[in-house]
Amino acid sequence: MDNKNDEKQKVKVAQYLRMSTNLQEFSLDNQAQFIKKYADDNNMEILHTYDDAGKSGVSTSGRHDFNKLINDILTKEINIDAVLVYDVSRFGRFKDPQEGIYYKYLLKMNKVDVIYCAENLPANSDTETFILSSLMYAAGAFSKNLSIKVFAGHVNLVKRGYYQGGVPGYGLKRKLLDNNNKAKMILNNGERKSLQTDRIVLVPGSKKETDLVKKIFNMFIFEGLNEYLIASKLNQEGYKYSDRSDWTRSRIHSVLINNRYTGKYTYNRTSQKLKTKRVQNPEEDWIEYNSFFKPIISEEKFRLAKEIIDNRSIKMSNEEILEFLKKILSTHGKISGFIIDEEDNGPSSSVVASRFGGLLPAYKLINYTPERDYRYLEINSSLRIKHNHIINKIHQEINNSEISILDNKLITINKSLTFTIILSRCRRMRSGKYRWIVRLDRGLNPEVSVIARMNSLNTEPVDYYILPSLESFENELSLKENNNLLFEMYRFDNIRTFFDMLSTTEMEVA
């Protein structure tokens, strides 16, 4: 009888597991066993399990089960008293520790506690809050420091001649070495090293492949053949690409611009750290090293090929480019960026776009209307006007406040609140349903993002979503006609609510 009463009194909990490393210490199984013992010792019953295997904890982006756990609690899909996690770092190594505290507070507001089983935090609430903030800061700092250390380690390996990822290119192979630099095997496409002490270097492929690379450069430099003609000639002569398929113009071009054939490898041209946007790094940050193998193509020959590619369109005037486009139109009956790029005797589509402010303005100058429906450009233009009207309305509604606007995007009220206004175009899907794609501009770092969903004609807003920066939404959102409760919490029928918020902010500042 007593056992039944104890069973009824058990605390209902869910467990959240996360692992972004292969270290056995953090395996999902080890976390689950530890949490199970904690639950048994504290009269808890684990009713639900959420796990994100192989997911970084620096943000909630890509952590499907974490987001589902939060949403299930908010929408009352599950009825629990607490969420058990192994430690603070498993809950998340957030770059901003307040983000982790925010999610804990959000669950607390829904009467669900977050318990870090391995941390043994004190029962005193003030002390617990202080220590928890420190632990979350340490967890986020660990990811940042680890990123710096990993990058430094990669740089060190690059300078010692070891290869650090990416597709080598036709005629080059990846060779696996042990910790004594003794060759182990050639890695095929998709294969990776399994031991941390192993290293990878680039080596030439077969003599047939390297001879073909030399042939391609000679045909391009000395015979004056463009990429399309080289590909056609190689296919006629029976040459095949590494996967036994035909050569194409783009494959020839990738050979001609691959400086690894000179025995050099350039690292850190681009970078993407801690889930941030990939960026092009300045040339002074590039890291270059000499490979272990003898160059297949001399630096002089590679430079000549690069000059030919770079000089194709430099000397062409705007009038000559337009004549070139007219010739393409006469030949093909239509124009597109792909067709332009396939013509080797003229500028690339990117050059045309940069000269005339886009491909469409260039098409307009030669009286060409593309087949594709570009009415969305007119819609975007009207949305920009509507965006300005909304900003003017804010000026009128809060005329006693100090308002500053950066690049017509970031709005600051009384030097205390920053926000952006985003007008989301309505798109009709083939199914007949509507979608609104929203791209949040994280670079501006606004405290609030106000999203106005436009009607089906894209003439007037139908409602507004007021999203705080503390809520870690995806950079790109896809809103439906009816969304889950997590979004609906921030939906308002009119912008009057936001004006009232701003008025409150103004009074608090005063």
Coordinates of C-alpha atoms in Angstrom, one line a residue:
M1 CA 0.0 0.0 0.0
D2 CA 2.8 2.4 0.9
N3 CA 4.6 1.6 -2.3
K4 CA 1.6 2.7 -4.3
N5 CA 1.4 6.0 -2.5
D6 CA 5.1 6.5 -3.1
E7 CA 4.6 5.8 -6.8
K8 CA 1.8 8.4 -7.0
Q9 CA 4.0 11.0 -5.2
K10 CA 6.9 10.6 -7.7
V11 CA 7.9 13.9 -9.4
K12 CA 7.3 13.8 -13.1
V13 CA 10.3 14.9 -15.1
A14 CA 11.8 14.9 -18.6
Q15 CA 15.5 14.4 -19.4
Y16 CA 17.5 16.4 -22.0
L17 CA 20.7 14.9 -23.4
R18 CA 23.1 16.6 -25.7
M19 CA 26.5 15.6 -27.1
S20 CA 28.7 17.5 -29.6
T21 CA 31.8 15.4 -29.1
N22 CA 32.8 11.8 -29.4
L23 CA 34.4 11.8 -25.9
Q24 CA 33.0 8.9 -23.9
E25 CA 32.6 11.2 -20.9
F26 CA 29.8 13.1 -22.6
S27 CA 28.1 10.1 -24.4
L28 CA 24.3 10.1 -24.3
D29 CA 24.4 6.8 -22.6
N30 CA 26.6 8.0 -19.8
Q31 CA 24.4 11.1 -19.3
A32 CA 21.3 9.0 -19.3
Q33 CA 22.7 6.6 -16.7
F34 CA 23.8 9.4 -14.4
I35 CA 20.4 11.2 -14.7
K36 CA 18.6 7.9 -14.1
K37 CA 20.4 7.4 -10.8
Y38 CA 19.7 11.0 -9.8
A39 CA 16.0 10.5 -10.6
D40 CA 15.9 7.3 -8.6
D41 CA 17.6 8.9 -5.6
N42 CA 15.2 11.8 -5.6
N43 CA 11.9 10.0 -6.1
M44 CA 11.5 11.2 -9.7
E45 CA 10.0 9.4 -12.7
I46 CA 11.4 10.1 -16.2
L47 CA 8.5 10.3 -18.5
H48 CA 10.0 11.9 -21.6
T49 CA 13.5 11.9 -23.3
Y50 CA 14.8 14.6 -25.6
D51 CA 18.3 14.3 -27.1
D52 CA 20.4 16.2 -29.6
A53 CA 23.3 14.0 -30.7
G54 CA 26.2 15.7 -32.4
K55 CA 24.8 19.2 -31.9
S56 CA 26.7 22.2 -30.7
G57 CA 25.4 24.0 -27.7
V58 CA 26.5 27.6 -28.6
S59 CA 22.9 28.3 -29.9
T60 CA 19.5 26.6 -30.2
S61 CA 19.8 26.6 -34.0
G62 CA 19.8 23.0 -35.3
R63 CA 19.0 21.6 -31.8
H64 CA 15.7 20.0 -32.8
D65 CA 14.9 18.3 -29.6
F66 CA 15.8 21.2 -27.4
N67 CA 13.4 23.5 -29.3
K68 CA 10.8 20.7 -29.2
L69 CA 11.2 20.4 -25.5
I70 CA 10.6 24.1 -24.9
N71 CA 7.7 24.1 -27.3
D72 CA 6.1 21.0 -25.8
I73 CA 6.3 22.6 -22.3
L74 CA 4.9 26.0 -23.5
T75 CA 2.0 24.3 -25.4
K76 CA 1.3 21.9 -22.6
E77 CA 2.0 18.9 -24.8
I78 CA 3.8 17.4 -21.8
N79 CA 2.9 17.7 -18.1
I80 CA 6.1 17.7 -16.0
D81 CA 7.6 19.3 -13.0
A82 CA 11.2 19.5 -14.0
V83 CA 13.8 18.9 -16.8
L84 CA 16.9 17.0 -15.8
V85 CA 20.2 17.6 -17.6
Y86 CA 23.6 16.3 -16.8
D87 CA 25.2 19.7 -16.2
V88 CA 25.0 23.3 -17.3
S89 CA 27.1 22.7 -20.4
R90 CA 24.7 20.0 -21.7
F91 CA 21.9 22.5 -21.4
G92 CA 23.9 24.8 -23.6
R93 CA 27.2 26.6 -24.1
F94 CA 25.5 29.8 -25.0
K95 CA 27.7 32.7 -26.2
D96 CA 25.6 35.0 -24.1
P97 CA 25.0 33.4 -20.6
Q98 CA 21.7 35.3 -20.3
E99 CA 20.3 33.2 -23.1
G100 CA 20.6 30.1 -20.9
I101 CA 19.2 31.9 -17.9
Y102 CA 16.3 33.1 -20.1
Y103 CA 15.3 29.6 -21.2
K104 CA 15.5 28.5 -17.5
Y105 CA 13.3 31.4 -16.5
L106 CA 10.9 30.7 -19.4
L107 CA 10.3 27.2 -18.1
K108 CA 10.1 28.4 -14.5
M109 CA 7.3 30.7 -15.6
N110 CA 5.5 27.6 -16.8
K111 CA 6.2 25.9 -13.4
V112 CA 8.9 23.6 -14.8
D113 CA 12.3 23.7 -13.1
V114 CA 15.6 22.9 -14.7
I115 CA 17.8 20.6 -12.6
Y116 CA 21.6 20.2 -13.4
C117 CA 22.2 16.8 -11.8
A118 CA 26.0 16.9 -11.7
E119 CA 26.4 20.5 -10.5
N120 CA 25.1 20.1 -6.9
L121 CA 24.0 23.7 -6.7
P122 CA 23.1 25.2 -3.2
A123 CA 19.5 25.4 -2.2
N124 CA 19.6 29.1 -1.4
S125 CA 18.0 30.8 -4.4
D126 CA 20.3 33.9 -4.4
T127 CA 23.5 31.8 -4.2
E128 CA 22.2 29.4 -6.8
T129 CA 21.4 32.2 -9.2
F130 CA 24.9 33.7 -8.8
I131 CA 26.7 30.3 -9.2
L132 CA 24.5 29.3 -12.1
S133 CA 25.3 32.6 -13.9
S134 CA 29.0 31.9 -13.4
L135 CA 28.7 28.3 -14.7
M136 CA 26.8 29.4 -17.8
Y137 CA 29.4 32.1 -18.5
A138 CA 32.1 29.5 -18.0
A139 CA 30.3 27.1 -20.4
G140 CA 30.0 29.8 -23.1
A141 CA 33.6 30.9 -22.6
F142 CA 34.8 27.3 -23.0
S143 CA 33.3 27.1 -26.5
K144 CA 34.9 30.4 -27.4
N145 CA 38.3 29.5 -26.0
L146 CA 38.0 26.0 -27.6
S147 CA 37.3 27.6 -31.0
I148 CA 40.4 29.8 -30.7
K149 CA 42.5 26.9 -29.6
V150 CA 41.2 24.7 -32.5
F151 CA 41.9 27.4 -35.0
A152 CA 45.4 27.9 -33.6
G153 CA 46.0 24.2 -33.9
H154 CA 44.8 24.2 -37.5
V155 CA 47.1 27.1 -38.3
N156 CA 50.1 25.3 -36.7
L157 CA 49.4 22.1 -38.7
V158 CA 49.0 24.1 -41.9
K159 CA 52.3 25.8 -41.4
R160 CA 53.9 22.3 -41.0
G161 CA 52.4 21.3 -44.4
Y162 CA 49.4 19.2 -43.3
Y163 CA 46.1 19.5 -45.2
Q164 CA 43.1 20.8 -43.4
G165 CA 40.0 19.8 -45.3
G166 CA 38.2 20.7 -48.5
V167 CA 38.1 19.0 -51.9
P168 CA 41.6 18.8 -53.2
G169 CA 40.7 19.0 -56.9
Y170 CA 41.2 16.8 -59.9
G171 CA 44.6 15.1 -60.0
L172 CA 45.3 15.5 -56.3
K173 CA 44.8 12.9 -53.5
R174 CA 44.8 12.9 -49.7
K175 CA 47.4 10.7 -48.1
L176 CA 47.0 9.6 -44.5
L177 CA 50.2 9.7 -42.3
D178 CA 50.7 8.3 -38.8
N179 CA 52.3 10.4 -36.0
N180 CA 55.8 9.5 -37.3
N181 CA 54.9 10.8 -40.8
K182 CA 54.9 7.3 -42.3
A183 CA 52.3 6.7 -45.1
K184 CA 49.3 4.6 -44.2
M185 CA 46.9 4.9 -47.1
I186 CA 45.3 7.1 -49.8
L187 CA 41.9 8.3 -48.6
N188 CA 39.0 8.1 -51.1
N189 CA 36.2 10.6 -51.4
G190 CA 34.2 10.7 -48.2
E191 CA 36.8 8.8 -46.1
R192 CA 38.3 10.5 -43.1
K193 CA 41.0 9.8 -40.5
S194 CA 40.0 7.9 -37.4
L195 CA 42.9 8.7 -35.1
Q196 CA 43.6 12.2 -33.7
T197 CA 47.3 11.6 -34.0
D198 CA 47.1 10.9 -37.8
R199 CA 47.7 13.6 -40.3
I200 CA 46.7 14.3 -44.0
V201 CA 48.9 15.7 -46.8
L202 CA 48.2 16.3 -50.4
V203 CA 49.9 14.2 -53.0
P204 CA 49.6 14.1 -56.8
G205 CA 47.3 11.5 -58.3
S206 CA 48.2 9.1 -61.1
K207 CA 50.6 10.2 -63.9
K208 CA 47.7 10.1 -66.3
E209 CA 45.8 12.6 -64.2
T210 CA 48.7 15.0 -63.6
D211 CA 49.6 14.9 -67.3
L212 CA 46.0 15.9 -68.2
V213 CA 46.2 18.8 -65.8
K214 CA 49.3 20.0 -67.6
K215 CA 47.5 19.5 -70.9
I216 CA 44.6 21.6 -69.8
F217 CA 46.8 24.5 -68.8
N218 CA 48.8 24.3 -72.1
M219 CA 45.6 24.3 -74.2
F220 CA 44.3 27.3 -72.3
I221 CA 47.5 29.4 -72.3
F222 CA 49.2 28.4 -75.5
E223 CA 46.4 27.2 -77.8
G224 CA 44.0 29.9 -76.8
L225 CA 41.1 27.5 -76.2
N226 CA 38.4 28.5 -73.7
E227 CA 37.0 26.2 -71.0
Y228 CA 34.1 25.1 -73.1
L229 CA 36.3 24.1 -76.1
I230 CA 38.8 22.4 -73.9
A231 CA 36.0 20.3 -72.3
S232 CA 34.6 19.4 -75.7
K233 CA 38.0 18.4 -77.1
L234 CA 38.8 16.2 -74.0
N235 CA 35.5 14.5 -74.3
Q236 CA 36.1 13.8 -78.0
E237 CA 39.5 12.4 -77.2
G238 CA 38.0 10.0 -74.6
Y239 CA 39.3 11.7 -71.5
K240 CA 37.0 11.2 -68.4
Y241 CA 36.7 13.1 -65.1
S242 CA 37.7 11.3 -61.9
D243 CA 34.1 9.9 -61.5
R244 CA 34.2 8.6 -65.1
S245 CA 31.8 11.2 -66.3
D246 CA 32.3 13.8 -69.0
W247 CA 34.3 17.0 -68.6
T248 CA 32.4 20.3 -68.4
R249 CA 33.2 23.9 -68.7
S250 CA 33.0 24.4 -64.9
R251 CA 35.3 21.4 -64.2
I252 CA 37.9 22.8 -66.6
H253 CA 37.6 26.2 -64.9
S254 CA 38.0 24.7 -61.4
V255 CA 41.3 23.2 -62.6
L256 CA 42.6 26.5 -64.0
I257 CA 41.9 28.4 -60.7
N258 CA 43.2 25.7 -58.3
N259 CA 46.6 27.0 -57.0
R260 CA 47.2 23.7 -55.2
Y261 CA 48.8 22.4 -58.4
T262 CA 51.7 24.9 -57.8
G263 CA 52.5 23.0 -54.6
K264 CA 50.9 25.7 -52.4
Y265 CA 47.9 25.6 -50.2
T266 CA 46.0 28.6 -48.9
Y267 CA 44.1 28.3 -45.7
N268 CA 41.6 30.7 -43.9
R269 CA 40.3 32.4 -47.0
T270 CA 36.9 32.2 -45.3
S271 CA 35.8 31.3 -41.8
Q272 CA 32.7 30.5 -39.8
K273 CA 33.0 30.4 -36.0
L274 CA 30.5 29.5 -33.3
K275 CA 27.5 29.3 -35.7
T276 CA 28.1 32.8 -37.1
K277 CA 27.7 33.7 -40.7
R278 CA 30.6 32.6 -43.0
V279 CA 32.8 35.6 -43.9
Q280 CA 35.5 36.3 -46.5
N281 CA 38.7 37.0 -44.6
P282 CA 41.1 39.8 -45.7
E283 CA 44.1 38.5 -47.7
E284 CA 46.5 39.4 -44.9
D285 CA 44.8 36.8 -42.7
W286 CA 45.3 34.0 -45.3
I287 CA 47.8 31.3 -44.4
E288 CA 49.9 29.8 -47.1
Y289 CA 52.2 26.8 -47.0
N290 CA 54.2 24.7 -49.4
S291 CA 53.0 21.1 -49.9
F292 CA 55.2 18.1 -49.6
F293 CA 55.0 17.3 -53.3
K294 CA 56.8 18.7 -56.4
P295 CA 54.6 21.3 -58.2
I296 CA 52.5 20.0 -61.1
I297 CA 52.1 23.5 -62.6
S298 CA 54.7 26.2 -62.2
E299 CA 53.7 29.4 -60.5
E300 CA 54.5 31.3 -63.7
K301 CA 52.1 29.2 -65.8
F302 CA 49.4 29.5 -63.1
R303 CA 49.8 33.3 -63.1
L304 CA 49.4 33.4 -66.9
A305 CA 46.2 31.4 -66.7
K306 CA 44.9 33.7 -64.0
E307 CA 45.7 36.8 -66.0
I308 CA 43.8 35.5 -69.0
I309 CA 40.8 34.8 -66.8
D310 CA 40.9 38.2 -65.0
N311 CA 41.4 40.2 -68.3
R312 CA 38.5 38.7 -70.2
S313 CA 36.1 41.6 -69.3
I314 CA 38.3 44.3 -67.8
K315 CA 38.8 46.1 -71.2
M316 CA 35.2 45.9 -72.3
S317 CA 33.2 49.1 -72.1
N318 CA 29.6 49.2 -71.0
E319 CA 28.6 49.6 -74.7
E320 CA 30.6 46.5 -75.7
I321 CA 29.0 44.5 -72.9
L322 CA 25.6 45.4 -74.1
E323 CA 26.5 44.4 -77.6
F324 CA 27.7 41.1 -76.2
L325 CA 24.4 40.6 -74.5
K326 CA 22.5 41.4 -77.8
K327 CA 24.6 38.8 -79.5
I328 CA 23.7 36.2 -76.9
L329 CA 20.0 37.1 -77.2
S330 CA 20.2 36.7 -81.0
T331 CA 21.9 33.3 -80.7
H332 CA 19.9 31.7 -77.9
G333 CA 16.7 33.7 -78.1
K334 CA 16.9 34.4 -74.4
I335 CA 19.4 35.4 -71.7
S336 CA 20.2 34.2 -68.2
G337 CA 23.1 34.3 -65.9
F338 CA 23.9 30.7 -66.7
I339 CA 24.0 31.4 -70.5
I340 CA 26.2 34.4 -69.9
D341 CA 28.7 32.4 -67.9
E342 CA 28.8 29.7 -70.6
E343 CA 30.1 32.3 -73.1
D344 CA 33.9 32.4 -72.5
N345 CA 34.6 35.3 -74.8
G346 CA 32.7 37.8 -72.7
P347 CA 32.2 39.0 -69.1
S348 CA 30.7 36.8 -66.4
S349 CA 27.2 37.4 -65.1
S350 CA 28.6 38.9 -61.9
V351 CA 30.6 41.5 -64.0
V352 CA 27.5 42.4 -65.9
A353 CA 25.5 42.8 -62.7
S354 CA 28.2 45.0 -61.1
R355 CA 28.5 47.2 -64.1
F356 CA 24.7 47.9 -64.4
G357 CA 23.5 47.4 -60.9
G358 CA 22.0 44.0 -61.6
L359 CA 21.1 41.7 -64.6
L360 CA 17.6 43.1 -65.0
P361 CA 18.8 46.7 -65.6
A362 CA 21.2 45.4 -68.2
Y363 CA 18.4 43.4 -69.9
K364 CA 16.2 46.5 -69.9
L365 CA 18.9 48.5 -71.8
I366 CA 18.7 46.0 -74.7
N367 CA 14.9 45.8 -74.5
Y368 CA 14.8 42.3 -73.3
T369 CA 12.1 41.0 -70.9
P370 CA 13.0 37.7 -69.3
E371 CA 10.6 34.8 -69.2
R372 CA 10.6 34.6 -65.5
D373 CA 8.0 36.6 -63.5
Y374 CA 10.0 39.4 -61.9
R375 CA 6.9 41.2 -60.4
Y376 CA 8.3 40.5 -57.0
L377 CA 10.9 43.3 -57.6
E378 CA 8.0 45.8 -57.9
I379 CA 6.5 44.3 -54.8
N380 CA 9.8 44.7 -52.9
S381 CA 10.0 48.3 -54.2
S382 CA 6.5 49.1 -52.8
L383 CA 7.4 47.4 -49.5
R384 CA 10.4 49.7 -49.1
I385 CA 8.1 52.7 -49.5
K386 CA 5.6 51.1 -47.0
H387 CA 8.6 50.5 -44.6
N388 CA 9.4 54.3 -44.7
H389 CA 5.7 55.1 -44.0
I390 CA 5.8 52.9 -40.9
I391 CA 8.9 54.6 -39.7
N392 CA 7.3 58.0 -40.3
K393 CA 4.3 56.8 -38.3
I394 CA 6.6 56.0 -35.4
H395 CA 7.9 59.5 -35.6
Q396 CA 4.4 60.9 -35.4
E397 CA 3.2 58.6 -32.6
I398 CA 6.2 59.2 -30.4
N399 CA 7.0 62.8 -31.3
N400 CA 8.5 63.7 -27.9
S401 CA 11.2 61.0 -28.0
E402 CA 14.7 61.1 -29.4
I403 CA 14.8 58.8 -32.4
S404 CA 17.8 57.9 -34.4
I405 CA 17.9 55.6 -37.5
L406 CA 21.0 53.7 -38.8
D407 CA 20.9 53.0 -42.5
N408 CA 17.1 53.2 -42.5
K409 CA 17.2 49.9 -40.6
L410 CA 18.2 50.1 -36.9
I411 CA 15.9 52.4 -34.9
T412 CA 17.0 53.7 -31.5
I413 CA 14.5 55.3 -29.0
N414 CA 15.9 57.6 -26.3
K415 CA 19.3 55.9 -26.6
S416 CA 17.9 53.0 -24.7
L417 CA 15.9 50.7 -27.0
T418 CA 16.9 49.5 -30.4
F419 CA 14.6 47.7 -32.9
T420 CA 14.1 46.9 -36.5
I421 CA 11.0 46.9 -38.7
I422 CA 10.8 44.0 -41.1
L423 CA 8.0 43.8 -43.8
S424 CA 7.5 40.2 -44.8
R425 CA 6.2 39.6 -48.3
C426 CA 3.3 37.2 -48.7
R427 CA 4.0 34.2 -51.0
R428 CA 1.4 31.9 -52.4
M429 CA 2.5 28.3 -52.6
R430 CA 1.5 25.8 -55.2
S431 CA -0.7 24.2 -52.6
G432 CA -2.7 27.4 -52.4
K433 CA -1.4 28.1 -48.9
Y434 CA 0.5 31.3 -47.9
R435 CA 4.0 31.6 -46.5
W436 CA 6.0 34.5 -45.1
I437 CA 9.8 34.2 -45.2
V438 CA 11.5 36.4 -42.6
R439 CA 15.3 37.0 -42.5
L440 CA 16.4 38.5 -39.2
D441 CA 19.4 40.8 -39.5
R442 CA 21.6 39.6 -36.6
G443 CA 24.4 41.9 -37.7
L444 CA 22.4 44.9 -36.5
N445 CA 21.9 43.3 -33.0
P446 CA 18.5 44.8 -32.3
E447 CA 16.9 44.3 -28.9
V448 CA 13.5 43.8 -30.7
S449 CA 12.6 42.8 -34.2
V450 CA 9.1 43.9 -35.4
I451 CA 7.8 41.7 -38.3
A452 CA 4.8 42.9 -40.3
R453 CA 3.1 40.2 -42.2
M454 CA 1.7 41.6 -45.5
N455 CA -1.6 40.6 -46.9
S456 CA -2.0 38.4 -50.0
L457 CA -1.7 41.5 -52.3
N458 CA 1.3 42.8 -50.3
T459 CA -0.3 46.2 -49.9
E460 CA -1.1 46.3 -46.1
P461 CA 0.1 44.5 -43.0
V462 CA -2.3 42.0 -41.5
D463 CA -0.6 41.5 -38.2
Y464 CA 2.7 42.0 -36.3
Y465 CA 5.2 39.7 -34.5
I466 CA 7.2 41.5 -31.9
L467 CA 10.3 39.3 -31.2
P468 CA 12.7 40.0 -28.4
S469 CA 16.4 39.3 -29.0
L470 CA 16.6 37.1 -25.9
E471 CA 14.4 34.6 -27.7
S472 CA 16.9 32.6 -29.9
F473 CA 14.9 32.3 -33.2
E474 CA 16.4 31.0 -36.4
N475 CA 18.0 33.6 -38.6
E476 CA 15.5 32.7 -41.3
L477 CA 11.9 32.1 -40.3
S478 CA 9.1 30.6 -42.3
L479 CA 5.7 31.8 -41.0
K480 CA 2.5 30.0 -41.9
E481 CA -1.1 31.2 -41.8
N482 CA -1.3 29.5 -38.4
N483 CA 1.8 29.0 -36.3
N484 CA 2.7 27.2 -33.1
L485 CA 2.1 28.8 -29.7
L486 CA 5.8 29.9 -29.4
F487 CA 5.2 32.3 -32.2
E488 CA 1.6 33.2 -31.3
M489 CA 2.9 34.5 -27.9
Y490 CA 4.5 37.4 -29.8
R491 CA 1.7 38.0 -32.4
F492 CA -0.4 41.2 -32.3
D493 CA -3.2 42.4 -34.6
N494 CA -1.9 45.9 -34.9
I495 CA 1.2 48.0 -34.2
R496 CA -0.6 50.1 -31.6
T497 CA 0.7 47.6 -29.0
F498 CA 4.2 48.3 -30.0
F499 CA 3.7 52.1 -29.8
D500 CA 2.4 51.6 -26.3
M501 CA 5.6 49.7 -25.4
L502 CA 7.7 52.5 -26.8
S503 CA 5.7 55.1 -24.8
T504 CA 6.3 53.0 -21.7
T505 CA 10.0 53.0 -22.5
E506 CA 10.0 56.7 -22.9
M507 CA 8.3 57.2 -19.5
E508 CA 10.8 54.9 -17.8
V509 CA 13.7 56.8 -19.3
A510 CA 12.2 60.1 -18.3

